[in-house]
mmCIF file of C-alpha atoms and ligand atoms in Angstrom:
data_model
loop_
_atom_site.group_PDB
_atom_site.id
_atom_site.type_symbol
_atom_site.label_atom_id
_atom_site.label_comp_id
_atom_site.label_asym_id
_atom_site.label_seq_id
_atom_site.Cartn_x
_atom_site.Cartn_y
_atom_site.Cartn_z
ATOM 1 C CA MET A 1 97.470 275.326 81.282
ATOM 2 C CA ALA A 2 96.226 278.572 81.697
ATOM 3 C CA THR A 3 97.624 282.031 79.932
ATOM 4 C CA ASN A 4 95.896 284.584 82.220
ATOM 5 C CA ARG A 5 98.160 287.450 81.945
ATOM 6 C CA ILE A 6 97.517 289.619 85.317
ATOM 7 C CA LYS A 7 99.601 292.280 87.212
ATOM 8 C CA ASP A 8 100.717 290.248 90.237
ATOM 9 C CA PRO A 9 99.051 292.723 92.759
ATOM 10 C CA VAL A 10 102.409 291.935 95.603
ATOM 11 C CA THR A 11 104.952 293.278 93.349
ATOM 12 C CA ASP A 12 102.884 295.111 90.728
ATOM 13 C CA THR A 13 104.742 292.991 88.091
ATOM 14 C CA GLU A 14 103.027 291.197 85.177
ATOM 15 C CA THR A 15 102.939 287.460 84.984
ATOM 16 C CA THR A 16 104.164 285.359 82.242
ATOM 17 C CA GLY A 17 99.878 283.959 82.469
ATOM 18 C CA HIS A 18 101.252 280.887 83.438
ATOM 19 C CA GLU A 19 99.815 279.157 86.617
ATOM 20 C CA TRP A 20 100.698 275.506 88.245
ATOM 21 C CA ASP A 21 98.913 274.900 91.733
ATOM 22 C CA GLY A 22 98.256 278.867 92.144
ATOM 23 C CA ILE A 23 101.613 279.265 91.578
ATOM 24 C CA ARG A 24 102.269 282.195 89.176
ATOM 25 C CA GLU A 25 105.147 282.822 87.229
ATOM 26 C CA LEU A 26 106.472 286.964 87.405
ATOM 27 C CA ASP A 27 107.434 288.080 83.610
ATOM 28 C CA ASN A 28 110.999 289.336 84.628
ATOM 29 C CA PRO A 29 112.980 290.773 82.013
ATOM 30 C CA ALA A 30 116.408 289.492 82.222
ATOM 31 C CA PRO A 31 119.081 291.448 84.458
ATOM 32 C CA LYS A 32 121.261 293.704 82.396
ATOM 33 C CA TRP A 33 124.848 292.660 82.687
ATOM 34 C CA LEU A 34 123.544 289.228 81.142
ATOM 35 C CA MET A 35 121.873 290.500 77.841
ATOM 36 C CA TYR A 36 124.872 292.878 77.104
ATOM 37 C CA THR A 37 126.878 289.645 77.699
ATOM 38 C CA PHE A 38 125.407 287.392 76.119
ATOM 39 C CA TYR A 39 125.034 290.353 72.558
ATOM 40 C CA ALA A 40 129.081 290.505 73.195
ATOM 41 C CA THR A 41 130.373 286.936 72.967
ATOM 42 C CA ILE A 42 127.801 286.383 69.501
ATOM 43 C CA ILE A 43 129.416 289.352 68.308
ATOM 44 C CA TRP A 44 132.977 288.343 69.056
ATOM 45 C CA ALA A 45 132.062 285.137 67.525
ATOM 46 C CA ILE A 46 130.858 286.468 64.409
ATOM 47 C CA GLY A 47 134.471 288.311 64.623
ATOM 48 C CA TYR A 48 135.912 284.393 65.627
ATOM 49 C CA TRP A 49 134.961 283.197 62.237
ATOM 50 C CA VAL A 50 135.629 285.716 60.223
ATOM 51 C CA LEU A 51 139.435 285.715 61.521
ATOM 52 C CA TYR A 52 140.514 282.733 62.783
ATOM 53 C CA PRO A 53 139.685 278.785 60.926
ATOM 54 C CA ALA A 54 136.099 277.745 62.445
ATOM 55 C CA TRP A 55 133.339 277.100 60.122
ATOM 56 C CA PRO A 56 133.570 272.969 58.090
ATOM 57 C CA ASN A 57 132.772 273.148 54.686
ATOM 58 C CA LEU A 58 130.158 270.579 54.270
ATOM 59 C CA MET A 59 130.217 271.297 50.198
ATOM 60 C CA GLY A 60 133.247 271.415 49.373
ATOM 61 C CA GLY A 61 135.176 270.069 51.767
ATOM 62 C CA GLY A 62 138.261 271.459 53.899
ATOM 63 C CA TYR A 63 137.259 274.106 56.663
ATOM 64 C CA THR A 64 136.982 278.202 56.509
ATOM 65 C CA LYS A 65 140.743 279.705 56.380
ATOM 66 C CA GLY A 66 139.977 283.285 58.225
ATOM 67 C CA VAL A 67 140.973 286.530 56.926
ATOM 68 C CA LEU A 68 144.393 286.500 59.176
ATOM 69 C CA GLY A 69 145.212 283.501 57.735
ATOM 70 C CA TYR A 70 146.624 281.620 61.114
ATOM 71 C CA VAL A 71 147.450 277.950 61.489
ATOM 72 C CA GLN A 72 148.583 276.453 64.474
ATOM 73 C CA ARG A 73 150.442 273.135 62.321
ATOM 74 C CA GLU A 74 153.018 276.217 60.879
ATOM 75 C CA GLU A 75 153.428 277.684 64.837
ATOM 76 C CA ILE A 76 154.386 274.895 65.732
ATOM 77 C CA LYS A 77 156.648 273.630 62.600
ATOM 78 C CA GLU A 78 158.829 277.767 63.901
ATOM 79 C CA GLN A 79 159.161 276.304 67.651
ATOM 80 C CA ILE A 80 160.748 273.686 66.361
ATOM 81 C CA ALA A 81 162.524 275.192 64.728
ATOM 82 C CA ALA A 82 163.864 277.510 66.113
ATOM 83 C CA LYS A 83 164.795 274.957 69.169
ATOM 84 C CA ARG A 84 167.252 272.738 66.594
ATOM 85 C CA ALA A 85 168.569 276.097 65.349
ATOM 86 C CA ASP A 86 169.270 276.585 69.559
ATOM 87 C CA GLN A 87 170.745 272.845 69.321
ATOM 88 C CA ALA A 88 172.629 273.188 66.045
ATOM 89 C CA VAL A 89 174.463 275.937 68.167
ATOM 90 C CA MET A 90 175.261 273.556 70.879
ATOM 91 C CA HIS A 91 175.950 270.898 68.459
ATOM 92 C CA ASP A 92 178.672 273.236 66.346
ATOM 93 C CA ARG A 93 179.926 273.761 70.317
ATOM 94 C CA ILE A 94 180.540 270.175 70.547
ATOM 95 C CA ALA A 95 182.032 269.053 67.708
ATOM 96 C CA SER A 96 184.821 271.420 67.555
ATOM 97 C CA ALA A 97 185.357 271.400 71.293
ATOM 98 C CA SER A 98 188.060 268.160 73.075
ATOM 99 C CA LEU A 99 186.070 265.933 75.698
ATOM 100 C CA GLN A 100 188.486 267.549 78.018
ATOM 101 C CA GLU A 101 186.820 270.749 77.088
ATOM 102 C CA ILE A 102 183.504 269.819 77.570
ATOM 103 C CA ARG A 103 183.335 268.172 79.932
ATOM 104 C CA GLY A 104 184.695 271.342 82.150
ATOM 105 C CA ASP A 105 182.150 273.798 79.993
ATOM 106 C CA ALA A 106 178.979 273.860 82.130
ATOM 107 C CA ASP A 107 176.586 274.621 79.662
ATOM 108 C CA LEU A 108 178.183 272.304 77.086
ATOM 109 C CA LEU A 109 177.977 269.411 80.105
ATOM 110 C CA SER A 110 174.769 269.602 80.801
ATOM 111 C CA PHE A 111 173.343 269.132 76.843
ATOM 112 C CA ALA A 112 176.055 266.487 76.332
ATOM 113 C CA LEU A 113 174.606 264.065 79.150
ATOM 114 C CA ALA A 114 170.767 264.852 77.888
ATOM 115 C CA GLY A 115 171.773 264.469 74.500
ATOM 116 C CA GLY A 116 173.869 261.420 75.177
ATOM 117 C CA ARG A 117 171.317 259.768 77.846
ATOM 118 C CA VAL A 118 168.439 259.862 74.584
ATOM 119 C CA ALA A 119 171.233 258.841 71.867
ATOM 120 C CA PHE A 120 172.818 255.715 74.103
ATOM 121 C CA ALA A 121 168.673 254.575 74.909
ATOM 122 C CA ASP A 122 168.540 254.717 71.089
ATOM 123 C CA ASN A 123 171.658 253.185 69.938
ATOM 124 C CA CYS A 124 173.093 251.189 73.129
ATOM 125 C CA ALA A 125 170.551 250.068 75.507
ATOM 126 C CA GLY A 126 169.107 247.344 72.939
ATOM 127 C CA CYS A 127 173.053 245.857 73.757
ATOM 128 C CA HIS A 128 174.471 247.239 77.136
ATOM 129 C CA GLY A 129 171.112 247.231 78.984
ATOM 130 C CA ALA A 130 168.982 250.289 79.969
ATOM 131 C CA GLY A 131 171.179 252.867 81.629
ATOM 132 C CA GLY A 132 173.443 250.773 80.624
ATOM 133 C CA SER A 133 173.393 247.749 83.129
ATOM 134 C CA GLY A 134 175.240 245.223 81.489
ATOM 135 C CA ASN A 135 173.592 241.943 79.953
ATOM 136 C CA THR A 136 175.335 238.483 79.151
ATOM 137 C CA GLY A 137 177.902 239.014 76.581
ATOM 138 C CA PHE A 138 177.680 243.438 76.596
ATOM 139 C CA PRO A 139 179.295 245.130 79.372
ATOM 140 C CA VAL A 140 178.223 246.988 82.594
ATOM 141 C CA LEU A 141 179.170 250.140 81.387
ATOM 142 C CA VAL A 142 178.073 251.930 84.904
ATOM 143 C CA ASP A 143 181.156 250.334 87.019
ATOM 144 C CA ASP A 144 184.927 250.955 86.705
ATOM 145 C CA GLU A 145 185.406 247.868 85.571
ATOM 146 C CA TRP A 146 186.793 248.144 81.873
ATOM 147 C CA LEU A 147 188.279 246.099 79.121
ATOM 148 C CA TRP A 148 189.210 248.301 76.841
ATOM 149 C CA GLY A 149 189.766 251.222 79.449
ATOM 150 C CA GLY A 150 188.180 253.749 80.789
ATOM 151 C CA ALA A 151 189.521 257.242 80.293
ATOM 152 C CA LEU A 152 187.233 260.083 77.476
ATOM 153 C CA GLU A 153 189.654 258.410 74.697
ATOM 154 C CA ASP A 154 189.482 255.259 75.218
ATOM 155 C CA ILE A 155 185.494 255.384 75.542
ATOM 156 C CA GLN A 156 185.749 257.688 71.938
ATOM 157 C CA TYR A 157 187.280 255.526 70.851
ATOM 158 C CA THR A 158 185.835 252.260 71.758
ATOM 159 C CA ILE A 159 182.468 253.558 70.317
ATOM 160 C CA LEU A 160 183.855 254.891 66.689
ATOM 161 C CA HIS A 161 185.445 251.946 65.468
ATOM 162 C CA GLY A 162 183.544 248.945 67.588
ATOM 163 C CA ILE A 163 184.782 246.087 68.704
ATOM 164 C CA ARG A 164 185.894 242.745 66.703
ATOM 165 C CA ASN A 165 184.049 244.096 63.722
ATOM 166 C CA SER A 166 185.219 244.197 59.771
ATOM 167 C CA SER A 167 186.778 247.785 59.974
ATOM 168 C CA ALA A 168 190.736 247.568 60.020
ATOM 169 C CA ASP A 169 190.228 249.968 63.135
ATOM 170 C CA ALA A 170 188.225 248.068 65.510
ATOM 171 C CA ARG A 171 189.765 246.919 68.309
ATOM 172 C CA TYR A 172 190.553 243.310 68.356
ATOM 173 C CA SER A 173 192.229 240.404 70.310
ATOM 174 C CA GLU A 174 190.892 236.765 70.508
ATOM 175 C CA MET A 175 190.972 234.322 72.134
ATOM 176 C CA PRO A 176 192.012 230.550 71.294
ATOM 177 C CA ARG A 177 189.033 227.849 71.747
ATOM 178 C CA PHE A 178 191.637 225.793 73.719
ATOM 179 C CA GLY A 179 188.977 223.014 73.926
ATOM 180 C CA ARG A 180 187.207 223.377 70.659
ATOM 181 C CA ASP A 181 190.898 223.117 68.600
ATOM 182 C CA GLY A 182 192.256 220.644 70.716
ATOM 183 C CA ILE A 183 195.165 222.991 72.277
ATOM 184 C CA LEU A 184 194.219 221.676 76.444
ATOM 185 C CA ASN A 185 191.663 218.716 76.976
ATOM 186 C CA ARG A 186 189.274 218.325 79.296
ATOM 187 C CA GLU A 187 191.315 217.873 82.020
ATOM 188 C CA GLU A 188 193.617 220.528 81.327
ATOM 189 C CA ILE A 189 190.102 222.599 80.923
ATOM 190 C CA ASN A 190 189.332 221.510 83.996
ATOM 191 C CA ASP A 191 191.832 222.164 86.031
ATOM 192 C CA VAL A 192 192.585 225.545 84.835
ATOM 193 C CA ALA A 193 189.365 227.052 85.504
ATOM 194 C CA GLU A 194 189.333 225.686 89.273
ATOM 195 C CA TYR A 195 192.829 227.896 89.075
ATOM 196 C CA VAL A 196 190.887 230.837 88.051
ATOM 197 C CA LEU A 197 187.288 230.526 90.374
ATOM 198 C CA SER A 198 190.650 230.206 93.000
ATOM 199 C CA LEU A 199 191.266 233.500 91.692
ATOM 200 C CA SER A 200 188.105 235.482 93.180
ATOM 201 C CA GLY A 201 187.837 232.732 96.152
ATOM 202 C CA HIS A 202 185.398 230.963 94.166
ATOM 203 C CA GLY A 203 187.716 227.967 93.755
ATOM 204 C CA THR A 204 186.739 224.673 95.599
ATOM 205 C CA ASP A 205 189.141 222.231 93.996
ATOM 206 C CA LYS A 206 192.222 222.619 95.415
ATOM 207 C CA ALA A 207 194.521 220.204 93.902
ATOM 208 C CA ALA A 208 193.356 221.009 90.817
ATOM 209 C CA ALA A 209 193.955 224.823 91.243
ATOM 210 C CA GLY A 210 197.239 223.907 91.518
ATOM 211 C CA ARG A 211 198.177 222.205 88.358
ATOM 212 C CA GLY A 212 195.774 224.638 87.059
ATOM 213 C CA GLU A 213 198.565 227.391 87.513
ATOM 214 C CA GLU A 214 200.715 225.989 85.581
ATOM 215 C CA ILE A 215 198.663 225.137 82.698
ATOM 216 C CA PHE A 216 198.016 229.765 82.524
ATOM 217 C CA VAL A 217 200.826 230.784 83.223
ATOM 218 C CA ALA A 218 201.612 229.017 79.888
ATOM 219 C CA GLN A 219 198.961 229.214 78.203
ATOM 220 C CA CYS A 220 196.711 232.589 79.431
ATOM 221 C CA ALA A 221 199.003 235.141 81.349
ATOM 222 C CA ALA A 222 200.226 236.708 77.508
ATOM 223 C CA CYS A 223 196.584 238.150 77.533
ATOM 224 C CA HIS A 224 195.053 237.901 81.574
ATOM 225 C CA GLY A 225 198.784 238.724 83.499
ATOM 226 C CA GLU A 226 200.366 236.676 85.650
ATOM 227 C CA LYS A 227 197.573 237.007 88.064
ATOM 228 C CA GLY A 228 194.796 236.985 85.943
ATOM 229 C CA GLU A 229 194.462 241.318 86.036
ATOM 230 C CA GLY A 230 193.119 241.221 83.247
ATOM 231 C CA MET A 231 194.912 243.780 79.577
ATOM 232 C CA ARG A 232 193.736 246.356 78.223
ATOM 233 C CA GLU A 233 196.091 246.170 74.910
ATOM 234 C CA LEU A 234 193.977 243.167 74.065
ATOM 235 C CA GLY A 235 190.339 243.926 75.968
ATOM 236 C CA ALA A 236 191.077 240.585 77.810
ATOM 237 C CA PRO A 237 189.422 240.506 80.817
ATOM 238 C CA ASN A 238 190.374 240.566 84.591
ATOM 239 C CA LEU A 239 190.075 236.850 85.798
ATOM 240 C CA ALA A 240 190.376 238.075 89.690
ATOM 241 C CA ASP A 241 187.622 240.741 90.747
ATOM 242 C CA ASP A 242 184.921 238.458 90.456
ATOM 243 C CA ILE A 243 183.205 240.730 87.825
ATOM 244 C CA TRP A 244 181.629 238.336 84.473
ATOM 245 C CA LEU A 245 180.806 239.520 81.056
ATOM 246 C CA TYR A 246 179.588 235.501 80.988
ATOM 247 C CA GLY A 247 178.989 234.148 84.086
ATOM 248 C CA GLY A 248 180.737 232.861 86.469
ATOM 249 C CA SER A 249 179.885 230.362 87.126
ATOM 250 C CA LYS A 250 182.313 226.833 86.541
ATOM 251 C CA ALA A 251 180.048 225.748 83.668
ATOM 252 C CA LYS A 252 180.143 228.789 82.454
ATOM 253 C CA VAL A 253 184.105 229.709 83.001
ATOM 254 C CA VAL A 254 184.509 225.887 81.060
ATOM 255 C CA GLU A 255 182.269 227.194 78.449
ATOM 256 C CA SER A 256 184.406 230.331 78.231
ATOM 257 C CA ILE A 257 187.875 228.063 77.992
ATOM 258 C CA THR A 258 186.137 225.874 75.698
ATOM 259 C CA ASN A 259 184.724 227.472 72.535
ATOM 260 C CA ALA A 260 185.903 231.031 73.910
ATOM 261 C CA ARG A 261 184.183 234.337 73.424
ATOM 262 C CA PHE A 262 184.472 236.380 70.677
ATOM 263 C CA GLY A 263 182.043 239.199 71.971
ATOM 264 C CA VAL A 264 181.442 241.892 68.631
ATOM 265 C CA MET A 265 180.670 245.565 68.956
ATOM 266 C CA PRO A 266 179.296 247.847 65.504
ATOM 267 C CA GLY A 267 181.557 250.680 65.488
ATOM 268 C CA TRP A 268 179.168 254.250 65.191
ATOM 269 C CA ALA A 269 181.420 256.567 63.354
ATOM 270 C CA GLY A 270 179.479 257.427 59.815
ATOM 271 C CA ARG A 271 176.704 256.462 61.526
ATOM 272 C CA LEU A 272 176.435 259.116 63.824
ATOM 273 C CA ASP A 273 177.676 262.534 63.598
ATOM 274 C CA ASP A 274 180.702 263.988 65.776
ATOM 275 C CA SER A 275 178.940 266.081 68.816
ATOM 276 C CA THR A 276 176.585 262.572 69.079
ATOM 277 C CA ILE A 277 179.459 260.520 69.773
ATOM 278 C CA LYS A 278 181.006 263.208 71.726
ATOM 279 C CA GLN A 279 177.764 263.333 74.013
ATOM 280 C CA LEU A 280 178.091 259.369 74.624
ATOM 281 C CA THR A 281 181.657 259.262 75.208
ATOM 282 C CA VAL A 282 181.342 261.953 77.403
ATOM 283 C CA TYR A 283 177.184 260.233 78.944
ATOM 284 C CA VAL A 284 178.993 256.727 78.996
ATOM 285 C CA HIS A 285 182.421 258.312 80.624
ATOM 286 C CA ALA A 286 180.058 259.668 83.841
ATOM 287 C CA LEU A 287 178.154 256.999 84.334
ATOM 288 C CA GLY A 288 179.862 256.589 87.143
ATOM 289 C CA GLY A 289 183.020 254.353 86.174
ATOM 290 C CA GLY A 290 184.879 257.722 83.881
ATOM 291 C CA GLU A 291 188.617 257.460 84.707
HETATM 292 C C1 HEC B 301 175.371 244.482 68.878
HETATM 293 C C2 HEC B 301 175.799 245.036 70.257
HETATM 294 C C3 HEC B 301 175.816 246.451 71.253
HETATM 295 C C4 HEC B 301 175.616 247.954 70.433
HETATM 296 C C5 HEC B 301 174.345 247.860 70.285
HETATM 297 C C6 HEC B 301 176.902 248.866 70.921
HETATM 298 N N1 HEC B 301 177.673 248.260 72.030
HETATM 299 FE FE1 HEC B 301 179.170 248.464 73.273
HETATM 300 N N2 HEC B 301 179.393 246.674 72.912
HETATM 301 C C7 HEC B 301 179.315 245.639 72.899
HETATM 302 C C8 HEC B 301 179.769 244.893 73.456
HETATM 303 C C9 HEC B 301 179.970 243.087 72.638
HETATM 304 C C10 HEC B 301 181.475 245.158 73.975
HETATM 305 C C11 HEC B 301 182.175 243.821 74.482
HETATM 306 C C12 HEC B 301 183.244 243.558 73.823
HETATM 307 C C13 HEC B 301 184.529 242.969 74.105
HETATM 308 O O1 HEC B 301 184.276 241.643 74.899
HETATM 309 O O2 HEC B 301 185.706 242.992 74.281
HETATM 310 C C14 HEC B 301 180.914 246.200 74.116
HETATM 311 C C15 HEC B 301 181.683 247.329 74.567
HETATM 312 C C16 HEC B 301 182.164 248.471 74.432
HETATM 313 C C17 HEC B 301 182.382 249.719 75.144
HETATM 314 C C18 HEC B 301 184.102 249.009 76.366
HETATM 315 C C19 HEC B 301 183.854 248.462 77.435
HETATM 316 C C20 HEC B 301 184.789 248.522 78.091
HETATM 317 O O3 HEC B 301 185.169 247.644 79.077
HETATM 318 O O4 HEC B 301 185.829 248.901 78.128
HETATM 319 C C21 HEC B 301 181.524 250.573 75.048
HETATM 320 C C22 HEC B 301 182.605 252.524 76.125
HETATM 321 C C23 HEC B 301 180.681 250.296 74.911
HETATM 322 N N3 HEC B 301 180.805 249.029 74.987
HETATM 323 C C24 HEC B 301 179.463 250.833 74.102
HETATM 324 C C25 HEC B 301 178.482 251.810 73.624
HETATM 325 C C26 HEC B 301 177.949 252.559 72.873
HETATM 326 C C27 HEC B 301 177.823 253.936 73.454
HETATM 327 C C28 HEC B 301 177.059 252.505 71.899
HETATM 328 C C29 HEC B 301 175.577 252.936 71.732
HETATM 329 C C30 HEC B 301 176.907 254.348 70.507
HETATM 330 C C31 HEC B 301 177.185 250.832 71.596
HETATM 331 N N4 HEC B 301 178.537 250.326 72.910
HETATM 332 C C32 HEC B 301 176.296 249.931 71.412
HETATM 333 C C33 HEC B 301 177.678 245.373 71.822
HETATM 334 C C34 HEC B 301 177.110 246.381 71.570
HETATM 335 C C1 HEC B 302 195.192 235.626 73.191
HETATM 336 C C2 HEC B 302 194.835 236.091 74.033
HETATM 337 C C3 HEC B 302 193.578 235.348 75.335
HETATM 338 C C4 HEC B 302 194.386 234.132 75.763
HETATM 339 C C5 HEC B 302 195.663 233.616 75.141
HETATM 340 C C6 HEC B 302 193.307 234.218 77.007
HETATM 341 N N1 HEC B 302 192.914 234.447 76.963
HETATM 342 FE FE1 HEC B 302 190.500 234.804 78.041
HETATM 343 N N2 HEC B 302 189.522 236.081 77.261
HETATM 344 C C7 HEC B 302 190.627 237.174 75.621
HETATM 345 C C8 HEC B 302 189.864 237.845 75.744
HETATM 346 C C9 HEC B 302 190.120 239.047 74.231
HETATM 347 C C10 HEC B 302 188.455 237.662 76.445
HETATM 348 C C11 HEC B 302 187.121 238.811 76.737
HETATM 349 C C12 HEC B 302 186.442 237.612 74.798
HETATM 350 C C13 HEC B 302 185.421 238.406 74.426
HETATM 351 O O1 HEC B 302 184.443 239.658 75.511
HETATM 352 O O2 HEC B 302 184.579 238.375 73.884
HETATM 353 C C14 HEC B 302 189.063 236.533 77.026
HETATM 354 C C15 HEC B 302 187.664 236.075 77.948
HETATM 355 C C16 HEC B 302 187.989 234.776 79.404
HETATM 356 C C17 HEC B 302 186.768 234.746 79.831
HETATM 357 C C18 HEC B 302 185.223 234.889 80.126
HETATM 358 C C19 HEC B 302 185.820 235.902 81.563
HETATM 359 C C20 HEC B 302 184.599 236.607 81.766
HETATM 360 O O3 HEC B 302 184.071 237.486 82.505
HETATM 361 O O4 HEC B 302 183.273 236.315 81.748
HETATM 362 C C21 HEC B 302 187.427 233.793 80.859
HETATM 363 C C22 HEC B 302 186.962 232.246 81.567
HETATM 364 C C23 HEC B 302 188.599 233.715 80.056
HETATM 365 N N3 HEC B 302 189.352 234.505 78.743
HETATM 366 C C24 HEC B 302 190.037 233.105 80.745
HETATM 367 C C25 HEC B 302 190.736 232.437 79.520
HETATM 368 C C26 HEC B 302 191.896 230.942 80.329
HETATM 369 C C27 HEC B 302 191.862 229.898 81.547
HETATM 370 C C28 HEC B 302 192.855 230.734 79.361
HETATM 371 C C29 HEC B 302 194.479 230.330 79.345
HETATM 372 C C30 HEC B 302 193.684 229.049 79.530
HETATM 373 C C31 HEC B 302 192.598 232.625 78.845
HETATM 374 N N4 HEC B 302 191.597 232.802 78.712
HETATM 375 C C32 HEC B 302 193.792 232.577 77.443
HETATM 376 C C33 HEC B 302 191.923 236.942 75.672
HETATM 377 C C34 HEC B 302 192.953 235.759 75.819
#
C-alpha cells in the first residue's frame, strides 16, 4: 500500500497517503462537536468512577465503593421500609375497625380485599381451591350456600376457630356412622339414600324413597331439617339443593350415610394476626355469597 501523502487537487485537502485502486482518502479532521462530546464522556466517566461504585477490585475482591457511599440495596431497603410503614397504618386501622366499618370505608375495603386475596392464596387455596372454587370435602366459598353461615361474623368465627379440630372453640358436630356402627342396615341405607336423592329430583326408585322418608324423619331430620334444608347450628348441609360437598351420585350419598364424613378445618387465631383474619373475612364475604 502506498503511503504517499499529497494534496488533493480538487478539494485542496491533504490525503492520508493511502490509495486503493486509484481512490485516495482525504485527511479531514473529525468534526469539533464530535470531539468535544467524546472528551466530555471521558470526563464524565472519570467523575462517575470517583463518585459511585464502579471498578471491580481485582486484587482484594469487592469493588470500589465511590466517595458518595451510594448503595442500591440500601435504597431498596428504605423504599420497602417506607411501604411497610404505610401498610402498618392500614393494618392498625383494620385491626381496630369493626367488620362493618371496614365494609363501609372505601380505602379500608380495597386494602382488605387485596390483602385478603393474597392471604387466601397463601393459606386457604390449598384446601378451598383457587379463589374459593372448592374441592370435594372442601366447600365452595364463592356461592351462597353456607354450612355454618355467611354473615361477616359467622365467617370470622369459622376462620378464627376452624371446624372439628381439637380447639374447644371450634365449630363442632358429628354425623353418626349409620352403616359402620350398625344403626341402619344396607336396605335402609339404600332407601334413605333414594329419599335424599329424590329431594333434588335425582331419585330413581319411588318405592324405596317412600320407605326412606320415614327413616329420614326418624334419623336425619333432627340435623338436616324436616325437608332436608340443612341446619347451620350443626353445620348440617342442605340435602335438597343439589349442591354436594362430598358428591351427589348414589354411591357417594350411600358412602356419606354409611361412614359419615368428618371435615376438619384448622383455626387461624394465633396463626394469623387480627388484621389478616379480618381481611380474609371481608374477602370471603365478598366472593359472592356474603350475607
Ligand atoms: C386443611 C384444609 C383447610 C384449610 C387450610 C382451610 N379450610 Fe376452610 N374449611 C375446610 C373444611 C373441610 C371445611 C368444611 C367443614 C365442614 O364440613 O363443615 C371448611 C369450611 C370453611 C368455611 C365455612 C363455609 C360454610 O359454608 O360455612 C369458611 C368460611 C372457610 N372454610 C374459610 C377458610 C379460610 C378463609 C381459610 C384460610 C385462612 C380456610 N378456610 C382454610 C378446610 C380447610
Ligand atoms: C348429628 C347430626 C346429623 C345427623 C343425625 C345426620 N347428619 Fe348427615 N351430615 C351432618 C353433617 C354435620 C354433615 C357434614 C359433614 C362434614 O362436612 O364433614 C352431614 C353430611 C351429610 C351428607 C353429605 C352431604 C354432601 O353435601 O355431600 C349426606 C348425604 C347426609 N349427611 C345424609 C344424612 C342422612 C341420610 C342422615 C340420616 C340417616 C343423616 N345425614 C343424619 C349431620 C348429621
